[in-house]
Coordinates of C-alpha atoms in Angstrom, one line a residue:
Chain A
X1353 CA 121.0 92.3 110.1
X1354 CA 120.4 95.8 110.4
X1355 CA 120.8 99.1 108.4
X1356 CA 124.0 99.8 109.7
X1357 CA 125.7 97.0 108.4
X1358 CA 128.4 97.6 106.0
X1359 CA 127.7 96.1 102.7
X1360 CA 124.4 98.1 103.4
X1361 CA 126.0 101.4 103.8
X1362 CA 127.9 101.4 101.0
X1363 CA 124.6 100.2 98.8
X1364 CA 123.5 103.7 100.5
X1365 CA 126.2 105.3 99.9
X1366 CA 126.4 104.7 95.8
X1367 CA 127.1 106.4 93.7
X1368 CA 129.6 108.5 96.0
X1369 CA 129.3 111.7 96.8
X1370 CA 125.5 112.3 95.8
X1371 CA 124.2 115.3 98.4
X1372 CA 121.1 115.6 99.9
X1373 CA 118.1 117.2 97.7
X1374 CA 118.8 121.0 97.6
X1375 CA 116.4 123.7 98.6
X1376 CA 116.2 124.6 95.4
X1377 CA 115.9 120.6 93.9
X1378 CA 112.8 120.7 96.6
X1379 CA 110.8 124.1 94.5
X1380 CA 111.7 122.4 91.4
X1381 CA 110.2 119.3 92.1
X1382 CA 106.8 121.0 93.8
X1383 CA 107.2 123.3 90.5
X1384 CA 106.5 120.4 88.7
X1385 CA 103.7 119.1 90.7
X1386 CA 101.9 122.7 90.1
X1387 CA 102.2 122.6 86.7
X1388 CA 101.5 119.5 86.1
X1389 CA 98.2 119.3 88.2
X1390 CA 94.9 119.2 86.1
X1391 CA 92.8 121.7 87.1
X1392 CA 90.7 122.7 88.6
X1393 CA 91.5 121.3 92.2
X1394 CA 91.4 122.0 95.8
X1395 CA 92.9 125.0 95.6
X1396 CA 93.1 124.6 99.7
X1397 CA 95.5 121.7 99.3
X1398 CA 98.2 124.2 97.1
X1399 CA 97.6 126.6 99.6
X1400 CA 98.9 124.3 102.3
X1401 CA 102.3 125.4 100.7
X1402 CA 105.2 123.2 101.6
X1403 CA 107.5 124.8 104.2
X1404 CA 110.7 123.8 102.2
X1405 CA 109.5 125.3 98.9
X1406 CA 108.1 128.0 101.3
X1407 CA 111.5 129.1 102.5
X1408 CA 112.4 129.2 98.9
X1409 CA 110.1 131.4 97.9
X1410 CA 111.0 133.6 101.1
X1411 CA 114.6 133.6 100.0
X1412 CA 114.0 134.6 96.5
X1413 CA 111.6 136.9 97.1
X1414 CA 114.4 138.9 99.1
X1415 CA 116.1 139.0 95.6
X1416 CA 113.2 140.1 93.8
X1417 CA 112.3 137.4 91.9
X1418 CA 109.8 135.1 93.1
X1419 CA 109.8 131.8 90.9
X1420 CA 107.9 129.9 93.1
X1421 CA 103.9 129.8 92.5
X1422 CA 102.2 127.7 95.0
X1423 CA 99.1 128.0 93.0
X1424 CA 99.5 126.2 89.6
X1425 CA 96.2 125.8 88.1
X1426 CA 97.8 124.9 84.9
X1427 CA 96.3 122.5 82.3
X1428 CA 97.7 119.6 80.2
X1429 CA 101.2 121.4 80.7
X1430 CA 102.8 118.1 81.5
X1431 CA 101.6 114.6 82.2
X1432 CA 98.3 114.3 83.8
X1433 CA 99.1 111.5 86.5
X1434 CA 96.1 109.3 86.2
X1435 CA 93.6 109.9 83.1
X1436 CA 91.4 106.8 83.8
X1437 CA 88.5 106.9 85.6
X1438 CA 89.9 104.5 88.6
X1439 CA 86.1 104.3 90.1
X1440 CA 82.4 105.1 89.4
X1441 CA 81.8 108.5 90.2
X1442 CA 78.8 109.2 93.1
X1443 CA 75.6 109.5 91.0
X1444 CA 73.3 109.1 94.1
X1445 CA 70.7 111.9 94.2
X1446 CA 71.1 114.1 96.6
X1447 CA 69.6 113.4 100.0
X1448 CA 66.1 114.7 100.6
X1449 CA 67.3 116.1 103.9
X1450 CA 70.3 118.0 102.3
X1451 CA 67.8 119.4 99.5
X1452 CA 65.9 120.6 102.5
X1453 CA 68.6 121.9 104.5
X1454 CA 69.9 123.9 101.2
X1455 CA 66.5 125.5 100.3
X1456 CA 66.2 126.7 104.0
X1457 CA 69.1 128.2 103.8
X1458 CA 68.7 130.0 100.7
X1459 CA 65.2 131.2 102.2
X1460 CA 67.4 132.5 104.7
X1461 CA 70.1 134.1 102.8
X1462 CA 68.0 135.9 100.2
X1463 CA 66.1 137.2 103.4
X1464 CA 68.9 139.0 104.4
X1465 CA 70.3 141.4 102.4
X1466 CA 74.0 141.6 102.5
X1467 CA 76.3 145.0 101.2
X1468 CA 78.7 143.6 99.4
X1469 CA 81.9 146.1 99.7
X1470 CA 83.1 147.7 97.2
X1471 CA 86.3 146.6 95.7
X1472 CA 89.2 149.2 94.5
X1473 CA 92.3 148.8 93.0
X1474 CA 95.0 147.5 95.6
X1475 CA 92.4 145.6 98.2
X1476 CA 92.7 142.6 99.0
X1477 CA 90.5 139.8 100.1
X1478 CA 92.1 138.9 103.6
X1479 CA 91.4 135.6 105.0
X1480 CA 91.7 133.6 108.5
X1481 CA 92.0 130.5 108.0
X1482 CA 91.9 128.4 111.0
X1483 CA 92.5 124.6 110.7
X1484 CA 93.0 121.1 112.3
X1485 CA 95.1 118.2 111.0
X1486 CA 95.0 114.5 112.1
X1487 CA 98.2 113.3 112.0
X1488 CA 99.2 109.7 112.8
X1489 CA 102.3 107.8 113.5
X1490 CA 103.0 104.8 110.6
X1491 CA 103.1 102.1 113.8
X1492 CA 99.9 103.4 115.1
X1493 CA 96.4 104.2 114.1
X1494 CA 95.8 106.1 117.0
X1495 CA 95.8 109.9 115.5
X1496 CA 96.7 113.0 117.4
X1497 CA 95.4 117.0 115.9
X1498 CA 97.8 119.3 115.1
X1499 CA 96.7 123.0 114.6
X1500 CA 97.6 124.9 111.3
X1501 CA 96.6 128.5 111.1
X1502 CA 96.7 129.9 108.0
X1503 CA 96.5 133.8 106.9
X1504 CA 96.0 134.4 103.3
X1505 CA 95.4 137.7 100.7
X1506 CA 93.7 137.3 97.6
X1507 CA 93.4 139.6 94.4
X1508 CA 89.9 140.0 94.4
X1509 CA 90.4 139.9 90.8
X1510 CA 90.5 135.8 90.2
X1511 CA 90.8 135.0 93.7
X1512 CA 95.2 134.9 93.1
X1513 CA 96.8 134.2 96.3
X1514 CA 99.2 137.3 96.7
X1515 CA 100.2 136.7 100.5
X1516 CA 100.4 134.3 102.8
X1517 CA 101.4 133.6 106.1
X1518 CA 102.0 130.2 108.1
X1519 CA 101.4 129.9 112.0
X1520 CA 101.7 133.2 112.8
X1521 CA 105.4 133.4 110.7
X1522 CA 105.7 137.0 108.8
X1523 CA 103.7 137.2 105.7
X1524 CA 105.5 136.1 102.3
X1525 CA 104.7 137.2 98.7
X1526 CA 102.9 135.0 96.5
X1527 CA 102.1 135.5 93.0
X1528 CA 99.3 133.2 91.8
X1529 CA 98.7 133.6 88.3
X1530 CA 95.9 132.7 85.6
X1531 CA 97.1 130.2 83.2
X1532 CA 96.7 130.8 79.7
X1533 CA 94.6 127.9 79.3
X1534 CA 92.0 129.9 81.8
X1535 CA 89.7 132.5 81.6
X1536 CA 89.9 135.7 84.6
X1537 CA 86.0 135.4 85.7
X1538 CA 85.0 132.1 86.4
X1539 CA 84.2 129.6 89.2
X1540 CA 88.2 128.7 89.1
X1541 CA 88.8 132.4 88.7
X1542 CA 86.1 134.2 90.4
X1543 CA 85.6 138.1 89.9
X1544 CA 83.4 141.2 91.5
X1545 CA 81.8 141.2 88.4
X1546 CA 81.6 137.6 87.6
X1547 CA 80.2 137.2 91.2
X1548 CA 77.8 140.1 91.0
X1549 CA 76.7 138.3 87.7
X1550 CA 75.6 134.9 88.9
X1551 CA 72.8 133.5 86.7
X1552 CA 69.5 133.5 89.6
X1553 CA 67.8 130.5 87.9
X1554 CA 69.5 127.7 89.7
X1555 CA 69.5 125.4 86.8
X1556 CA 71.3 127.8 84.8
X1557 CA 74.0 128.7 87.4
X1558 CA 74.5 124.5 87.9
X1559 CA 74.8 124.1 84.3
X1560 CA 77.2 126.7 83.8
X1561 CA 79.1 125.0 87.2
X1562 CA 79.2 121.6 85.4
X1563 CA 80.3 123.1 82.3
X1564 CA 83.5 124.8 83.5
X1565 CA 84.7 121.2 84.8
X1566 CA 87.0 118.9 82.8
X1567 CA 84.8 115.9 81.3
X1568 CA 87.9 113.8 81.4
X1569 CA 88.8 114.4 84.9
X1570 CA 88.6 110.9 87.1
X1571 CA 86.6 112.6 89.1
X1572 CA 83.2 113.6 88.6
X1573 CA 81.8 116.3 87.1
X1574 CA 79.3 117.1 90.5
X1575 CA 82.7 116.2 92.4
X1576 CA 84.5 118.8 90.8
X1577 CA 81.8 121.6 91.1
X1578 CA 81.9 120.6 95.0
X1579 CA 85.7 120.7 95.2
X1580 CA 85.8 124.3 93.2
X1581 CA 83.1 125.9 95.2
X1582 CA 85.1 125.0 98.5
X1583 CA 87.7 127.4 97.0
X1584 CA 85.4 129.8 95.9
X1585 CA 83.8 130.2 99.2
X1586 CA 87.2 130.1 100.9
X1587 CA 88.6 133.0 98.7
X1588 CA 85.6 135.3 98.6
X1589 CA 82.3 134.3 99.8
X1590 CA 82.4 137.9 101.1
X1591 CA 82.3 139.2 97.8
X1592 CA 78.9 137.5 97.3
X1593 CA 76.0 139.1 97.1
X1594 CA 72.2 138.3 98.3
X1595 CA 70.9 136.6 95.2
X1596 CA 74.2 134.7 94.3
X1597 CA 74.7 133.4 97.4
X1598 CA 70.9 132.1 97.5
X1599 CA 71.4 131.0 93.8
X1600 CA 74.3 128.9 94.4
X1601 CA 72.2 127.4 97.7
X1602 CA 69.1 126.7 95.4
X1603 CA 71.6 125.0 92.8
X1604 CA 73.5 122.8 95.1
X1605 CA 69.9 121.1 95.9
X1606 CA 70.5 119.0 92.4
X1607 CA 73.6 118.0 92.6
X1608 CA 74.5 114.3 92.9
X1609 CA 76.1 112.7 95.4
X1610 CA 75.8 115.3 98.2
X1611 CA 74.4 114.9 101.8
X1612 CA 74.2 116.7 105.2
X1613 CA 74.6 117.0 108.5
X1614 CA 74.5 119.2 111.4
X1615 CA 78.0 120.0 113.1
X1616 CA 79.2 122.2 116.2
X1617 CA 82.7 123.4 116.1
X1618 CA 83.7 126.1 118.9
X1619 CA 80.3 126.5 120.2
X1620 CA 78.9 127.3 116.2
X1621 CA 75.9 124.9 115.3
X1622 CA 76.7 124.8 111.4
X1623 CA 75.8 123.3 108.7
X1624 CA 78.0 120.7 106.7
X1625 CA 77.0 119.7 103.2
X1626 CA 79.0 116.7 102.2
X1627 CA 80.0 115.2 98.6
X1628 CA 81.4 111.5 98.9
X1629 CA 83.4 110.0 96.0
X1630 CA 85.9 107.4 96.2
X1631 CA 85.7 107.5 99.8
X1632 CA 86.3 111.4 100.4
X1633 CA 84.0 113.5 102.0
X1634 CA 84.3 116.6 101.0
X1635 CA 82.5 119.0 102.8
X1636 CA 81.4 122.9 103.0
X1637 CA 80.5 124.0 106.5
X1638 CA 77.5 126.6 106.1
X1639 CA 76.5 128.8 108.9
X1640 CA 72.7 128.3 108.4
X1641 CA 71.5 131.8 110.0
X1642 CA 72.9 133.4 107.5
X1643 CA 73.6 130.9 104.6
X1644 CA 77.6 131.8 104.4
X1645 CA 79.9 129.5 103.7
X1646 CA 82.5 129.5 106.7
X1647 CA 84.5 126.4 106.6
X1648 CA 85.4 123.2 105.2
X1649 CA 86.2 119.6 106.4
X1650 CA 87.7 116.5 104.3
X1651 CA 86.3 112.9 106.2
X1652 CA 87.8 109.8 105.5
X1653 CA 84.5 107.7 105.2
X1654 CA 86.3 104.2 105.8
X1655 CA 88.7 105.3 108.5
X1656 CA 89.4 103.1 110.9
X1657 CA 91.4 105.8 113.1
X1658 CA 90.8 107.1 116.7
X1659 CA 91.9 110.2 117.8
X1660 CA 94.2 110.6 120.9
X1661 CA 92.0 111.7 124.0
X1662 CA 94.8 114.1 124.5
X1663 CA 94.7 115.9 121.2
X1664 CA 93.8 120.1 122.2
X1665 CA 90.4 119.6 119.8
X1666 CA 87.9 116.8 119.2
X1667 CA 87.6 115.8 115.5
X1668 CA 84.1 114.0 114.7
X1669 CA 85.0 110.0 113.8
X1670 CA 86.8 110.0 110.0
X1671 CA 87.8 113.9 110.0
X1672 CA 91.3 113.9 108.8
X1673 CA 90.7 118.3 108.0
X1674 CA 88.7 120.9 109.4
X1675 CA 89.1 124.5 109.1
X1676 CA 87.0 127.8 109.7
X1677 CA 87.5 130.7 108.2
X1678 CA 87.0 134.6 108.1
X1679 CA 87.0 137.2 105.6
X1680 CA 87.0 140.7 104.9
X1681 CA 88.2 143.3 102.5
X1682 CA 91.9 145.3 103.4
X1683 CA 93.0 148.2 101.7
X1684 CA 96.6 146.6 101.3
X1685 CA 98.3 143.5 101.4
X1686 CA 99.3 141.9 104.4
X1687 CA 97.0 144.5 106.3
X1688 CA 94.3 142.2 108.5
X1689 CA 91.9 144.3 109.3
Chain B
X49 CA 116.4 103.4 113.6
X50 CA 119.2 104.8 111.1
X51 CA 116.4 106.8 109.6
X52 CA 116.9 109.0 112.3
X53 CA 119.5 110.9 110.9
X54 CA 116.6 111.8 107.8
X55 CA 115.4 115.3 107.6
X56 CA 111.9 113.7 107.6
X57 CA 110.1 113.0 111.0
X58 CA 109.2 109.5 111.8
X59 CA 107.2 109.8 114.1
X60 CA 104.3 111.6 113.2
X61 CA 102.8 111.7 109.2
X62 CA 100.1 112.8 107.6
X63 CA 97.2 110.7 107.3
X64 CA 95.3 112.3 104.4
X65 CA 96.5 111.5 101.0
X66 CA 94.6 114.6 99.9
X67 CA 96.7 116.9 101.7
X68 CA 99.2 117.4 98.8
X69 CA 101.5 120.0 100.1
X70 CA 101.4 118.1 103.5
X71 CA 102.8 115.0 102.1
X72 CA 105.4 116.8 99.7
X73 CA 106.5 118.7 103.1
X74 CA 106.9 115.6 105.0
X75 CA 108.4 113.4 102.0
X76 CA 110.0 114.7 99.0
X77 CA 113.7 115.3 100.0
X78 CA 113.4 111.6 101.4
X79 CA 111.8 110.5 98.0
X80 CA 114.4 112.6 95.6
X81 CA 117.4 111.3 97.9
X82 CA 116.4 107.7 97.3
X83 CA 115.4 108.9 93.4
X84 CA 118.7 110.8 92.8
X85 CA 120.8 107.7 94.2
X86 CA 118.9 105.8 91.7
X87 CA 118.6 107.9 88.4
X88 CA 120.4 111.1 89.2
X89 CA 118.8 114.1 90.2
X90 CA 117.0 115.4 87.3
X91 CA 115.1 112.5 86.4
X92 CA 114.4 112.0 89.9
X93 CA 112.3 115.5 90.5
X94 CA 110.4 114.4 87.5
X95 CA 109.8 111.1 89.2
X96 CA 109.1 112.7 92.7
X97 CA 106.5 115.0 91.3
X98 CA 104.9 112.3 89.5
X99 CA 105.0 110.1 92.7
X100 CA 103.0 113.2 94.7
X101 CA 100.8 113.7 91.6
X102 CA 99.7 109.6 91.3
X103 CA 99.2 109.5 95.2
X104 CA 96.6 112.6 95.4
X105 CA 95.3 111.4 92.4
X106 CA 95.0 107.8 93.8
X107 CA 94.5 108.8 97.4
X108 CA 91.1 106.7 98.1
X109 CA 93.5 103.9 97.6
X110 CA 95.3 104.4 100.4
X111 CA 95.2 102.3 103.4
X112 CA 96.6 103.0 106.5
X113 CA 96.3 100.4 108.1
X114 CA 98.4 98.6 105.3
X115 CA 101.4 100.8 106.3
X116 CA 102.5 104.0 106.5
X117 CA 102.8 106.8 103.9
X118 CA 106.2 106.6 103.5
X119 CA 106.4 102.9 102.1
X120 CA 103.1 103.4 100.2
X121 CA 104.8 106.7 98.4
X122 CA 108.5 104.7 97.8
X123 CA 106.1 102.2 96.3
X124 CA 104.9 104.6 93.4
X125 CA 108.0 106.1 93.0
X126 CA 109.6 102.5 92.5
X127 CA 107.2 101.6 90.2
X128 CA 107.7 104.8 88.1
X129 CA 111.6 104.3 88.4
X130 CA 111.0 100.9 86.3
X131 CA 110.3 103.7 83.8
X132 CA 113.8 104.7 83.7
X133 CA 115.2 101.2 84.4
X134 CA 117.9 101.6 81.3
X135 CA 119.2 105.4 82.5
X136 CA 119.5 103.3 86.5
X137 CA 121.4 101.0 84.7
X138 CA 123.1 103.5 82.2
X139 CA 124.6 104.6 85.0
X140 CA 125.1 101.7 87.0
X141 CA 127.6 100.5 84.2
X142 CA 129.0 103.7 83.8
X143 CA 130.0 103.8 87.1
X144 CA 131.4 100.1 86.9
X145 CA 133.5 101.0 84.1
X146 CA 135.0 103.5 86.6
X147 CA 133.5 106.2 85.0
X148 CA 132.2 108.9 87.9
X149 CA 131.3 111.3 85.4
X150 CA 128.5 108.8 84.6
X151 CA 126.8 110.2 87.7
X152 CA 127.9 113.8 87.7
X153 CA 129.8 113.4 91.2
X154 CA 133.4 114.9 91.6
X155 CA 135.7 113.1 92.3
X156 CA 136.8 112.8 96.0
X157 CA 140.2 114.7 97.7
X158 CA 142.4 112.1 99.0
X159 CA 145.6 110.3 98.8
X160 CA 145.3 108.2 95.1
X161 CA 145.9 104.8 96.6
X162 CA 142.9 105.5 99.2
X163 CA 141.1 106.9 96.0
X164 CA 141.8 103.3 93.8
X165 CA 140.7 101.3 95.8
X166 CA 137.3 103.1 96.2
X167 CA 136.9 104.0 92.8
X168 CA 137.3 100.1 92.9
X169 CA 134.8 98.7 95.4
X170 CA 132.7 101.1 93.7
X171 CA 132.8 99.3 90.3
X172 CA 132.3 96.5 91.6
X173 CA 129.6 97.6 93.8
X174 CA 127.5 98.8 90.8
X175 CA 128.7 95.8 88.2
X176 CA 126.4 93.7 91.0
X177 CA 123.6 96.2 91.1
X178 CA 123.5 96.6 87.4
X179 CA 123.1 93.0 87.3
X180 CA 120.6 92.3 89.9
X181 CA 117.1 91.0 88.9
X182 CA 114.6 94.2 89.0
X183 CA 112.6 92.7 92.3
X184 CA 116.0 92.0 94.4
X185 CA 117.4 95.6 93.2
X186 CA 114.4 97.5 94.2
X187 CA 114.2 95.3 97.9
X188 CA 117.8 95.6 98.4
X189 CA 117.7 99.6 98.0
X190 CA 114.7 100.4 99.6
X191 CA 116.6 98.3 102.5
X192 CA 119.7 100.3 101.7
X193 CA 119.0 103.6 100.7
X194 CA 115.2 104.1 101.9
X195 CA 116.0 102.5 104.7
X196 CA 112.7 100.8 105.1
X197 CA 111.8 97.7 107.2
X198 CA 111.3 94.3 105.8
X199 CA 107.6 94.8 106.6
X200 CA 107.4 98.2 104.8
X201 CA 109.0 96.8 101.7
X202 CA 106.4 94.6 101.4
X203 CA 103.7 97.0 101.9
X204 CA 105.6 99.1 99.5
X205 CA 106.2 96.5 96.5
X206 CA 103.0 94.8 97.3
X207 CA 104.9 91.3 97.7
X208 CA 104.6 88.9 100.6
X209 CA 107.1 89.5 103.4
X210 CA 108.6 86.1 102.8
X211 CA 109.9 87.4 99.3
X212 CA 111.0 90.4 100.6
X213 CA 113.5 88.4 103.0
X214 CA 114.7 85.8 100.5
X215 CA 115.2 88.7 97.7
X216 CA 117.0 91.2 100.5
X217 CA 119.5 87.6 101.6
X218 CA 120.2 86.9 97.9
X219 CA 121.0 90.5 96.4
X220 CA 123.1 91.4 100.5
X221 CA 125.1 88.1 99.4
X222 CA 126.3 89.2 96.4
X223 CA 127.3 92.5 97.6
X224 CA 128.9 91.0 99.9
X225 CA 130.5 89.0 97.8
X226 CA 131.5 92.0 95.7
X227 CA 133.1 93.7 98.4
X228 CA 134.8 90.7 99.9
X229 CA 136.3 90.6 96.9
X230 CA 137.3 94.0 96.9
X231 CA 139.0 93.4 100.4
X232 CA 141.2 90.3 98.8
X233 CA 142.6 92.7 96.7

């Protein structure tokens, strides 16, 4: 018995005449998935645009109409896919020895006084984004790490992705936009001015953190804080200045669910401040001589997996993502430096 | 492995659920191919985006070591498909009744007695479908069309292996059946 047996094939091969999923069937579908996504979320995951809807977006951008938005932040436009809390959310305190690690750091970062640059009509937050994957095949729980380099330009003005460009491949338009349902200057939508407007009482700034989150989310409120500020930092921690970035610091010392540890990726002793729900670690990688935020990681807490010996970088055990990044301000799109 | 022929790899998948845009990359024309055959291509983007949505949102459930991505995706989407069990069948009937509008699909160039006689064994083809019991329908195309093994079904449907053999044997013997038939002709 096989899959090449007749009666088989034409099962397959009902009703006749059916052709593969179009290109464009492909951008409808992930359409659907970014509209229909409750927000907010990892907004690192939509930027891992899919090639397929990817090449769509190249070929209609060619004819001047982009319809493709990898960067749905939508709300309640369509089904949510799961509204029921499916477990507990983490409401552990956090670890004494993150609390510590965060208030060093914020001694450090309000100790040095960074110039934020000023921000004119037309720049553009450009970012490096330099990432591992673990990728495994389905017979096999041996995993090997792929690399996936990432080049993105943001509006400074809500963090919108307006380029982006995939392992080295030319740069494509993007053209993010703020659903009606959001506000422009906001943790989801960060500004200049919302950024240079942080509260500096730590309890504040959490509180207004929590309160931007959706209550009926399954995830957690503290989850969901964690999870936006990984795309905050990604999109413009170099918009922050001293006192927000050692607000924020002081502020993540009370949120549940959150530990630390210290990490070295090429050669860099940072700092990775973890939140663990539902098995996910999701963490922030800070660079604790100066408090910035310059990467991220997402650990699979029960994995079983090892990594192939032969894979070009060593992932620490249960790292499924890592990725470092740098930023700076360009004076027009697709310009890196 | 017939999958070969597939636009996605099988070799290599990505292990983390939360990669969203990963897992659509790798998976979605093979999960709107097996979609469309079932419920026709509009309803089956709606199904494929819900299938990416419930596994991201459910992604601490998934087990690798249960199986691969693959089957655990087809088994959400078949599970969603029960949604839509009378348009699968809708069509399923239509397409028995000889009618290939039913499905959208042009008709096919070719000499006319060539053409009856396929417009016949598919009738036939989809009269037994229509009429198989949900469980041996789903097994028998995620055989057929997602062209998973016995093993994978089972991860997929969450049903012991043993059932997945004895529904695969009963619903392969009446198509069989159905296109013996056809061949008597």
């Amino acid at each position: 018995m096989s899959h090449t047996d007749p009666d088989v094939v034409a099962v397959r091969e009902l009703p006749p005449g059916v052709p593969d999923p179009s290109d464009e069937s492909v951008s409808r579908t992930w359409r659907l998935i970014t509209a229909r996504r409750p927000a907010p979320a990892p907004l690192w995951t939509r930027l891992l645009v899919p090639v397929t809807a990817a090449a769509m977006v190249v070929g209609l951008a060619v004819g001047a109409t982009v319809v493709f938005r990898p960067g749905g932040l939508s709300v309640g436009a369509g089904g949510v896919p799961s509204d029921e809390k499916t477990s507990e959310p983490n409401l552990a305190p956090p670890s004494p020895e993150a609390v510590a690690a965060l208030k060093a750091m914020a001694e450090v970062a309000a100790g040095k006084p960074t110039t934020v640059p000023p921000i004119a009509t037309g720049q553009y937050v450009f970012v490096r984004h330099d990432g591992w994957v673990a990728v495994v095949s389905e017979s096999s729980q041996v995993a090997k790490v792929e690399k996936q380099d990432r080049d993105y330009w943001f509006d400074p003005q809500g963090g919108l992705l307006r380029g982006s460009s995939f392992d080295g491949a030319p740069p494509r338009v993007e053209d993010q936009e703020v659903p009606r349902e959001q506000v422009l200057g906001s943790v989801i939508h960060p500004t200049p001015k919302w950024l240079a407007q942080l509260p500096t009482d730590p309890i504040k700034l959490l509180d207004d953190l929590r309160g931007a989150m959706d209550k009926d989310a399954p995830w957690s409120i503290d989850h969901q804080v964690w999870t936006a500020m990984q795309d905050l930092y990604m999109r413009c921690d170099v918009l922050l200045n001293t006192e927000g970035r050692a607000a924020l610091l002081r502020a993540f010392t009370s949120l549940r669910g959150i530990t630390s540890s210290e990490v070295t990726i090429d050669k860099r002793r940072l700092l990775a401040i973890r939140h663990t729900e539902r098995g996910s670690g999701d963490e922030i990688l800070f660079d604790p001589t100066t408090g910035r935020a310059v990467g991220r990681r997402s650990v699979n807490v029960n994995s079983t997996l090892t990594l192939d010996p032969a894979s070009p970088v060593r992932l620490d055990p249960g790292v499924t993502y890592q990725a470092t990044w740098s930023q700076q301000v360009v004076d027009e799109l697709y310009a890196t430096s | 492995m017939a999958r070969k022929g597939m636009t996605t790899p099988t070799t290599s998948v990505m292990i983390e659920p939360a990669d969203l845009a990963g897992m659509f990359d790798r998976y979605a024309r093979d999960l709107l191919r097996y979609c469309t055959r079932r419920v026709g291509a509009q309803v089956a983007e709606d199904v494929v985006a819900e299938t990416f949505l419930i596994a991201y949102e459910q992604r601490d459930r998934y087990d690798a070591g249960r199986g691969g991505m693959l089957p655990w995706l087809y088994g959400i989407a078949t599970n969603l498909l029960r949604r839509h069990r009378r348009t699968e069948l809708r069509a399923l009937r239509a397409l028995a009744r000889g009618d290939r509008s039913a499905t959208g699909v042009p008709g096919h160039d070719g000499r006319a007695a060539e053409r009856v006689d396929a417009q016949r064994t598919v009738a036939k083809l989809s009269a037994v479908l229509a009429k198989l019991p949900r469980r041996q329908r789903d097994v028998l195309l995620l055989y057929a069309v997602a062209e998973l093994e016995y093993a994978e079904i089972a991860a997929a449907l969450r049903i012991p292996l043993g059932s997945v053999q004895s529904s695969l044997h009963r619903a392969r013997a009446k198509v069989r059946a159905a296109l013996d038939e056809g061949d008597a002709r």
